[in-house]
């Protein structure tokens, strides 16, 4: 038996289909005996994995690992599982081992790391373990032998249509189809993989390279129609890094989705969507798109150039105004704290966000501190000699590096504490002045209270010591109804 483990990564109300392990299950279905264990659902995944290993003579434990809380859960379970079942090989796959393969292999309880798109690499690993053959020819695989680490060449991307549908029947769908601001029964789907751009602060590029492969519109429609008919789904979150790559593809897909009457959320490039015709944007609206996440990243062209973003601040403002006509909420993300001049970057970025709000007050704002990840070329800000990443999962799991991963407190040498505090305070003020539409648990009186308390601060750009907003947020959160939300 092959054990597919999805470590806990979120709260129950934010559970979604574990797409990573379902993708592995899809290529195993009908060929190998396997079982899925999801730490977001199971209260004691270690015991369940151990019992399955004992009863089914487990051949391999495959663990999906994202940086952050999921990595911590993966570490704890993998270490304990190895103590109980020392003969069962353990492989980690996902963003963490793709970005940090040496740190992954430095863990004595991890034998293999799968990098990038993992389905075929995983299948070849399973075959090699069955036959006792070597691992040197398996592209996308990292492994160790006698304390030496070996990183095989990367595997090229494969079209999503080449893989089977996800076996949704192998999990309890009711645990994952939950209420959000989009609908009462929200599911998730990923219709493409990768991204063709080369932004030098992003973890997608070192994981997949600058490639993107898109599922055909026919297949996306068929899968979503299956989710609607079989599970009563009425809303979708698309997990693509870049949902709208080509206009012809976008228009065909939206024409196919419209009859399904789904509400949905996705991610897209500002410059791509800005070039779309009125007809295409209207088809996107008609198909049920309610919100699009855009990586604006900065309000300064000098920063965007340093990021290799291939975008201008003027395009962001133009998009904010144009998309308002179609009733689609833009969700703009900003990465603040340029290592060369963080104070100027922060000052200009906060001013730019205020411009966006004047143009489109419905625009939602996400502000993040810049926390670098390893790149195939240079990291944004040329910080290679200014940061040393942890070399073991245990170090990544420490409070200092967990806060770095979650961007709570990056503690990087180039970001002064006063600038970090300003960024955090500004985000609290702007998101109190315009509470997110995504929080369906926030009562109307809570929205009103936050708006009243923050309006004078935002109007006069006074962001220091917003203690009343912090207290109000905490007080409202204690009184939110216990329902599921995004």
XYZ file of C-alpha atoms in Angstrom:
486
model
C 0.000 0.000 0.000
C 1.108 3.564 -0.762
C 0.180 6.161 1.850
C -0.613 9.674 0.580
C -0.443 12.166 3.428
C -1.651 15.770 3.343
C -0.469 17.400 6.613
C -2.662 19.877 8.416
C -2.293 23.385 7.011
C -5.438 25.325 7.871
C -8.458 25.696 10.114
C -11.536 23.495 9.518
C -13.566 26.285 7.956
C -10.867 26.840 5.320
C -10.482 23.200 4.300
C -10.437 22.533 0.567
C -9.876 19.450 -1.571
C -6.253 18.283 -1.069
C -5.397 18.719 -4.746
C -1.746 17.752 -4.355
C -2.329 14.246 -3.018
C -5.414 13.797 -5.187
C -3.176 14.418 -8.202
C -0.918 11.561 -7.096
C -3.953 9.416 -6.370
C -5.191 10.037 -9.922
C -2.124 8.420 -11.488
C -2.222 5.534 -8.993
C -5.939 4.841 -9.399
C -6.562 1.355 -10.762
C -2.826 0.558 -10.746
C -1.722 0.582 -7.105
C -3.309 0.154 -3.713
C -3.266 3.495 -1.897
C -4.955 5.462 0.861
C -5.301 9.204 1.463
C -4.908 10.637 4.963
C -5.633 14.364 5.348
C -4.467 16.095 8.523
C -7.033 18.840 7.919
C -9.743 16.229 8.447
C -8.261 13.544 10.704
C -7.729 14.359 14.372
C -4.890 11.815 14.719
C -3.298 11.296 11.285
C -0.191 9.627 12.705
C -2.196 6.812 14.284
C -4.198 6.335 11.105
C -1.050 6.231 8.963
C 0.600 3.818 11.379
C -2.418 1.518 11.451
C -2.611 1.524 7.654
C 1.113 0.825 7.399
C 0.817 -2.134 9.729
C -2.305 -3.581 8.139
C -1.408 -2.980 4.511
C 2.358 -3.444 4.539
C 3.069 0.087 3.372
C 5.632 0.460 0.595
C 5.952 4.241 0.714
C 4.768 7.293 2.635
C 4.326 10.281 0.302
C 3.937 13.657 2.020
C 2.774 16.906 0.409
C 4.659 19.833 1.958
C 4.099 23.577 1.668
C 6.364 25.980 3.609
C 4.841 27.138 6.880
C 2.434 25.277 9.176
C 2.084 22.341 6.793
C 5.838 21.785 6.853
C 5.754 21.734 10.668
C 3.000 19.117 10.652
C 4.861 17.113 7.996
C 8.020 17.175 10.089
C 6.325 15.963 13.263
C 4.397 13.151 11.585
C 7.232 11.983 9.337
C 9.663 11.821 12.265
C 7.244 9.854 14.432
C 6.253 7.566 11.545
C 9.905 6.751 10.871
C 10.370 5.685 14.507
C 7.387 3.338 14.253
C 8.069 2.044 10.743
C 11.793 2.453 10.026
C 11.701 0.276 6.896
C 9.080 2.359 5.040
C 10.657 4.980 2.709
C 9.403 8.564 3.006
C 9.219 11.043 0.134
C 8.331 14.723 0.385
C 6.880 16.630 -2.563
C 5.479 20.101 -3.118
C 6.804 23.631 -2.806
C 8.992 23.094 0.256
C 11.188 20.293 -1.143
C 11.164 21.997 -4.553
C 12.573 25.202 -3.047
C 14.730 23.604 -0.345
C 15.722 20.091 -1.487
C 18.936 19.982 0.555
C 17.190 21.066 3.750
C 14.582 18.383 3.062
C 17.171 15.639 2.615
C 19.051 16.788 5.712
C 16.130 15.382 7.692
C 17.094 11.800 8.660
C 13.477 10.717 8.270
C 13.153 11.870 4.609
C 14.623 9.640 1.898
C 13.491 11.375 -1.289
C 12.338 14.801 -2.497
C 10.181 15.294 -5.591
C 10.663 18.694 -7.223
C 8.216 20.506 -9.478
C 5.366 18.738 -11.257
C 5.426 15.446 -9.440
C 3.082 12.866 -10.960
C 5.476 11.147 -13.349
C 8.467 11.509 -11.031
C 6.439 9.867 -8.275
C 5.338 6.987 -10.491
C 8.907 6.310 -11.578
C 10.047 6.391 -7.945
C 7.391 3.822 -7.009
C 8.511 1.614 -9.899
C 12.180 1.926 -8.879
C 11.350 0.941 -5.298
C 9.416 -2.081 -6.582
C 12.163 -3.305 -8.888
C 15.159 -2.280 -6.797
C 16.576 -0.266 -9.686
C 18.569 2.942 -9.247
C 17.182 6.443 -8.887
C 19.748 8.308 -10.977
C 17.624 8.491 -14.133
C 14.419 9.775 -12.505
C 14.052 13.409 -13.547
C 12.775 15.767 -10.878
C 13.972 13.515 -8.036
C 16.448 14.335 -5.275
C 17.752 11.557 -3.051
C 20.616 10.730 -0.716
C 23.101 7.931 -0.382
C 25.752 7.657 2.315
C 25.120 11.282 3.376
C 25.565 12.531 -0.198
C 22.736 14.457 -1.853
C 21.914 13.896 -5.513
C 19.688 16.227 -7.507
C 18.642 14.772 -10.839
C 17.858 17.137 -13.741
C 14.481 18.868 -13.676
C 11.533 17.264 -15.409
C 9.764 19.154 -18.179
C 6.184 20.235 -17.673
C 3.391 18.005 -18.927
C -0.025 19.162 -20.103
C -2.772 18.710 -17.468
C -4.965 16.901 -20.000
C -2.381 14.096 -20.068
C -3.313 13.102 -16.512
C -6.508 11.413 -15.277
C -9.254 13.277 -13.441
C -8.881 13.566 -9.686
C -10.578 10.676 -7.826
C -12.911 12.808 -5.704
C -14.732 9.664 -4.602
C -11.677 8.621 -2.573
C -12.251 11.408 -0.020
C -15.306 12.600 1.902
C -16.285 15.540 -0.303
C -18.601 17.008 2.324
C -15.543 17.809 4.444
C -14.212 20.109 1.726
C -17.229 21.715 0.031
C -17.965 24.560 2.425
C -19.549 28.040 2.520
C -17.548 31.081 1.393
C -18.435 34.556 0.162
C -18.732 32.976 -3.294
C -21.396 30.424 -2.426
C -22.757 27.951 0.071
C -20.920 24.992 -1.487
C -17.480 26.100 -2.625
C -14.954 23.707 -4.146
C -11.498 24.257 -5.660
C -9.952 23.418 -9.001
C -6.599 24.003 -10.693
C -6.910 24.396 -14.455
C -3.244 25.062 -15.231
C 0.215 24.693 -13.771
C 3.152 27.085 -13.723
C 3.603 30.649 -14.982
C 5.515 31.990 -18.022
C 6.859 35.094 -16.290
C 10.133 35.530 -14.389
C 9.302 37.627 -11.321
C 12.364 37.234 -9.087
C 10.575 37.251 -5.722
C 8.138 34.421 -6.489
C 8.380 30.741 -5.515
C 6.601 29.517 -8.651
C 9.529 30.176 -10.993
C 12.196 28.209 -9.065
C 9.684 25.378 -8.708
C 8.407 25.116 -12.274
C 10.563 27.405 -14.406
C 8.903 29.966 -16.666
C 6.451 27.516 -18.199
C 2.685 27.242 -18.012
C 0.477 24.447 -19.256
C -3.281 24.977 -19.378
C -6.065 22.452 -19.179
C -8.335 22.497 -22.219
C -11.601 24.443 -21.777
C -13.526 21.240 -22.608
C -11.889 19.353 -19.739
C -12.329 22.200 -17.238
C -16.016 22.441 -18.117
C -16.496 18.681 -17.834
C -14.827 18.465 -14.419
C -16.758 21.397 -12.997
C -20.002 20.031 -14.419
C -19.233 16.773 -12.601
C -18.697 18.683 -9.340
C -21.983 20.521 -9.815
C -24.024 17.414 -10.615
C -22.387 14.988 -8.200
C -21.712 17.234 -5.209
C -24.009 20.243 -5.590
C -21.116 22.696 -5.938
C -22.184 26.293 -6.646
C -18.856 28.142 -6.358
C -15.213 27.557 -7.312
C -11.843 28.899 -6.257
C -9.320 28.422 -9.064
C -5.813 27.781 -7.735
C -3.998 28.644 -10.981
C -1.053 31.021 -10.667
C -2.213 32.697 -13.870
C -5.780 31.819 -14.861
C -6.057 34.112 -17.899
C -3.035 33.516 -20.099
C -4.626 33.828 -23.548
C -7.723 35.805 -24.491
C -9.121 33.203 -26.891
C -8.747 30.504 -24.226
C -10.359 32.740 -21.585
C -13.356 33.560 -23.780
C -13.984 29.952 -24.759
C -13.647 28.796 -21.163
C -16.020 31.463 -19.850
C -18.587 30.729 -22.543
C -18.494 27.111 -21.399
C -18.710 27.976 -17.684
C -21.632 30.395 -17.963
C -24.353 27.677 -18.165
C -23.039 26.116 -14.941
C -24.086 29.260 -13.009
C -21.076 29.160 -10.703
C -19.553 32.058 -8.797
C -15.759 31.954 -8.823
C -12.436 33.534 -7.835
C -9.125 33.316 -9.664
C -5.655 34.864 -10.068
C -4.539 36.808 -13.136
C -1.961 39.216 -14.554
C -2.906 42.898 -14.674
C -1.387 43.520 -18.095
C -3.017 40.442 -19.617
C -6.536 41.282 -18.455
C -6.060 44.948 -19.341
C -5.544 43.967 -22.984
C -8.775 41.976 -23.140
C -11.654 43.346 -25.189
C -14.916 44.571 -23.709
C -16.563 41.446 -25.094
C -14.142 39.132 -23.298
C -14.444 40.959 -19.981
C -18.203 40.811 -20.286
C -18.006 37.053 -20.887
C -15.833 36.707 -17.766
C -18.437 38.585 -15.729
C -21.308 36.600 -17.238
C -19.526 33.329 -16.452
C -19.688 34.118 -12.725
C -16.329 35.708 -11.908
C -16.756 37.716 -8.705
C -13.166 38.513 -7.707
C -9.728 38.362 -9.329
C -6.467 38.375 -7.400
C -3.857 40.548 -9.114
C -0.201 40.771 -8.162
C 0.262 44.543 -8.371
C 3.323 44.181 -6.096
C 4.345 47.867 -6.078
C 3.223 51.364 -6.963
C 6.705 52.365 -8.121
C 8.046 51.605 -11.570
C 11.630 51.422 -10.329
C 10.600 48.646 -7.928
C 8.582 46.800 -10.562
C 11.617 46.862 -12.837
C 13.821 45.468 -10.072
C 11.251 42.702 -9.540
C 11.305 41.846 -13.249
C 7.542 42.199 -13.045
C 7.098 43.451 -16.631
C 4.346 45.764 -15.447
C 3.877 49.488 -14.822
C 2.048 51.252 -12.023
C -0.079 53.078 -14.613
C -1.414 49.731 -15.844
C -2.547 48.838 -12.336
C -4.482 52.101 -12.011
C -6.027 51.649 -15.451
C -7.110 48.106 -14.609
C -8.598 49.194 -11.260
C -10.794 51.682 -13.080
C -11.736 49.526 -16.050
C -12.732 46.390 -14.170
C -15.158 48.362 -11.996
C -17.500 48.569 -15.008
C -17.974 44.805 -14.921
C -18.715 44.455 -11.209
C -15.654 42.259 -10.602
C -13.757 42.990 -7.393
C -9.994 43.351 -7.920
C -7.840 42.014 -5.103
C -4.439 43.710 -5.326
C -1.411 42.212 -3.595
C 1.675 44.271 -2.751
C 5.148 43.078 -1.765
C 6.640 45.936 0.245
C 10.169 46.480 1.521
C 12.623 46.845 -1.355
C 16.038 45.841 0.060
C 17.825 48.770 -1.594
C 15.525 51.486 -0.247
C 12.710 50.078 1.923
C 11.606 53.453 3.299
C 11.096 55.027 -0.126
C 9.421 51.866 -1.425
C 7.016 51.770 1.521
C 6.188 55.471 1.339
C 5.450 55.340 -2.389
C 3.523 52.073 -2.154
C 1.166 53.280 0.569
C 0.492 56.447 -1.400
C -0.215 54.380 -4.505
C -2.728 52.196 -2.660
C -4.608 55.335 -1.691
C -4.767 56.215 -5.403
C -6.296 52.820 -6.150
C -8.914 53.332 -3.468
C -9.871 56.709 -4.934
C -10.372 55.070 -8.320
C -12.103 51.899 -7.110
C -13.106 51.757 -3.462
C -14.227 48.121 -3.840
C -10.645 47.050 -4.572
C -9.299 44.798 -1.836
C -5.731 45.252 -0.630
C -3.200 42.684 0.588
C 0.108 44.065 1.905
C 3.020 41.686 2.491
C 6.583 42.148 3.642
C 9.151 40.972 1.133
C 10.532 37.600 2.199
C 12.852 36.099 -0.439
C 12.895 32.543 -1.711
C 15.788 30.938 -3.610
C 15.768 31.671 -7.335
C 17.331 30.052 -10.370
C 18.920 33.417 -11.092
C 19.266 36.407 -8.757
C 16.815 37.076 -5.945
C 14.910 40.359 -5.923
C 17.041 42.974 -4.189
C 20.285 41.013 -4.719
C 20.083 39.713 -1.148
C 22.070 36.507 -1.646
C 24.787 37.683 0.752
C 22.291 39.182 3.227
C 20.305 36.105 4.156
C 21.146 32.496 5.016
C 18.237 30.083 4.796
C 17.844 27.239 7.316
C 19.418 23.925 6.428
C 16.972 21.572 8.168
C 13.190 21.293 8.502
C 13.592 21.627 12.273
C 15.172 25.056 11.865
C 12.455 26.093 9.413
C 9.919 25.034 12.061
C 11.360 27.402 14.679
C 9.323 30.451 15.642
C 11.793 32.799 13.969
C 11.595 31.095 10.560
C 7.929 30.228 10.746
C 7.210 33.938 11.234
C 9.483 34.631 8.265
C 7.577 32.169 6.077
C 4.207 33.567 7.127
C 5.488 37.162 6.711
C 4.378 37.926 10.273
C 7.806 39.132 11.348
C 10.395 38.563 8.608
C 13.327 39.940 10.657
C 15.407 40.702 7.595
C 18.387 43.036 7.874
C 17.197 45.525 5.258
C 13.770 46.267 6.772
C 13.899 48.664 9.753
C 11.447 47.837 12.513
C 9.737 51.229 12.257
C 9.066 50.598 8.545
C 7.672 47.141 9.251
C 5.368 48.619 11.901
C 4.207 51.297 9.459
C 3.354 48.639 6.851
C 1.413 46.578 9.390
C -0.431 49.585 10.781
C -1.386 50.819 7.333
C -2.792 47.429 6.394
C -4.862 47.380 9.590
C -6.249 50.856 8.882
C -7.086 50.341 5.207
C -8.684 46.939 5.778
C -10.718 48.299 8.688
C -11.894 51.204 6.551
C -12.952 48.717 3.841
C -13.527 45.296 5.461
C -13.066 42.408 3.051
C -16.085 40.976 1.267
C -14.577 37.526 1.823
C -15.279 37.349 5.554
C -18.856 36.051 5.651
C -18.737 35.785 9.442
C -18.212 39.518 9.931
C -21.606 40.941 11.002
C -22.928 44.208 9.592
C -22.532 45.950 12.938
C -18.889 44.855 12.981
C -18.298 46.307 9.512
C -19.927 49.555 10.579
C -17.849 49.769 13.752
C -14.548 49.182 11.941
C -15.397 51.772 9.293
C -16.306 54.404 11.889
C -13.198 53.814 13.986
C -10.825 53.867 11.012
C -12.299 56.588 8.783
C -10.533 59.521 10.470
C -7.212 57.694 10.490
C -7.431 56.914 6.806
C -8.620 60.393 5.874
C -5.704 62.102 7.607
C -3.161 59.294 6.924
C -2.521 58.734 10.627
C -1.359 55.151 11.027
C 0.562 55.258 14.326
C -0.675 53.236 17.304
C -4.031 52.024 15.910
C -4.754 50.203 19.164
C -8.489 50.870 18.980
C -8.653 49.017 15.647
C -6.681 46.107 17.014
C -8.976 45.879 20.029
C -12.091 46.183 17.854
C -10.889 43.419 15.531
C -10.231 41.123 18.467
C -13.578 41.923 20.099
C -15.537 41.377 16.892
C -13.718 38.108 16.205
C -14.778 36.787 19.600
C -18.409 37.431 18.664
C -18.430 36.086 15.151
C -20.920 33.293 14.478
C -19.443 29.814 14.255
C -19.956 29.208 10.526
C -17.595 28.213 7.772
C -15.925 30.912 5.679
C -13.100 31.408 3.225
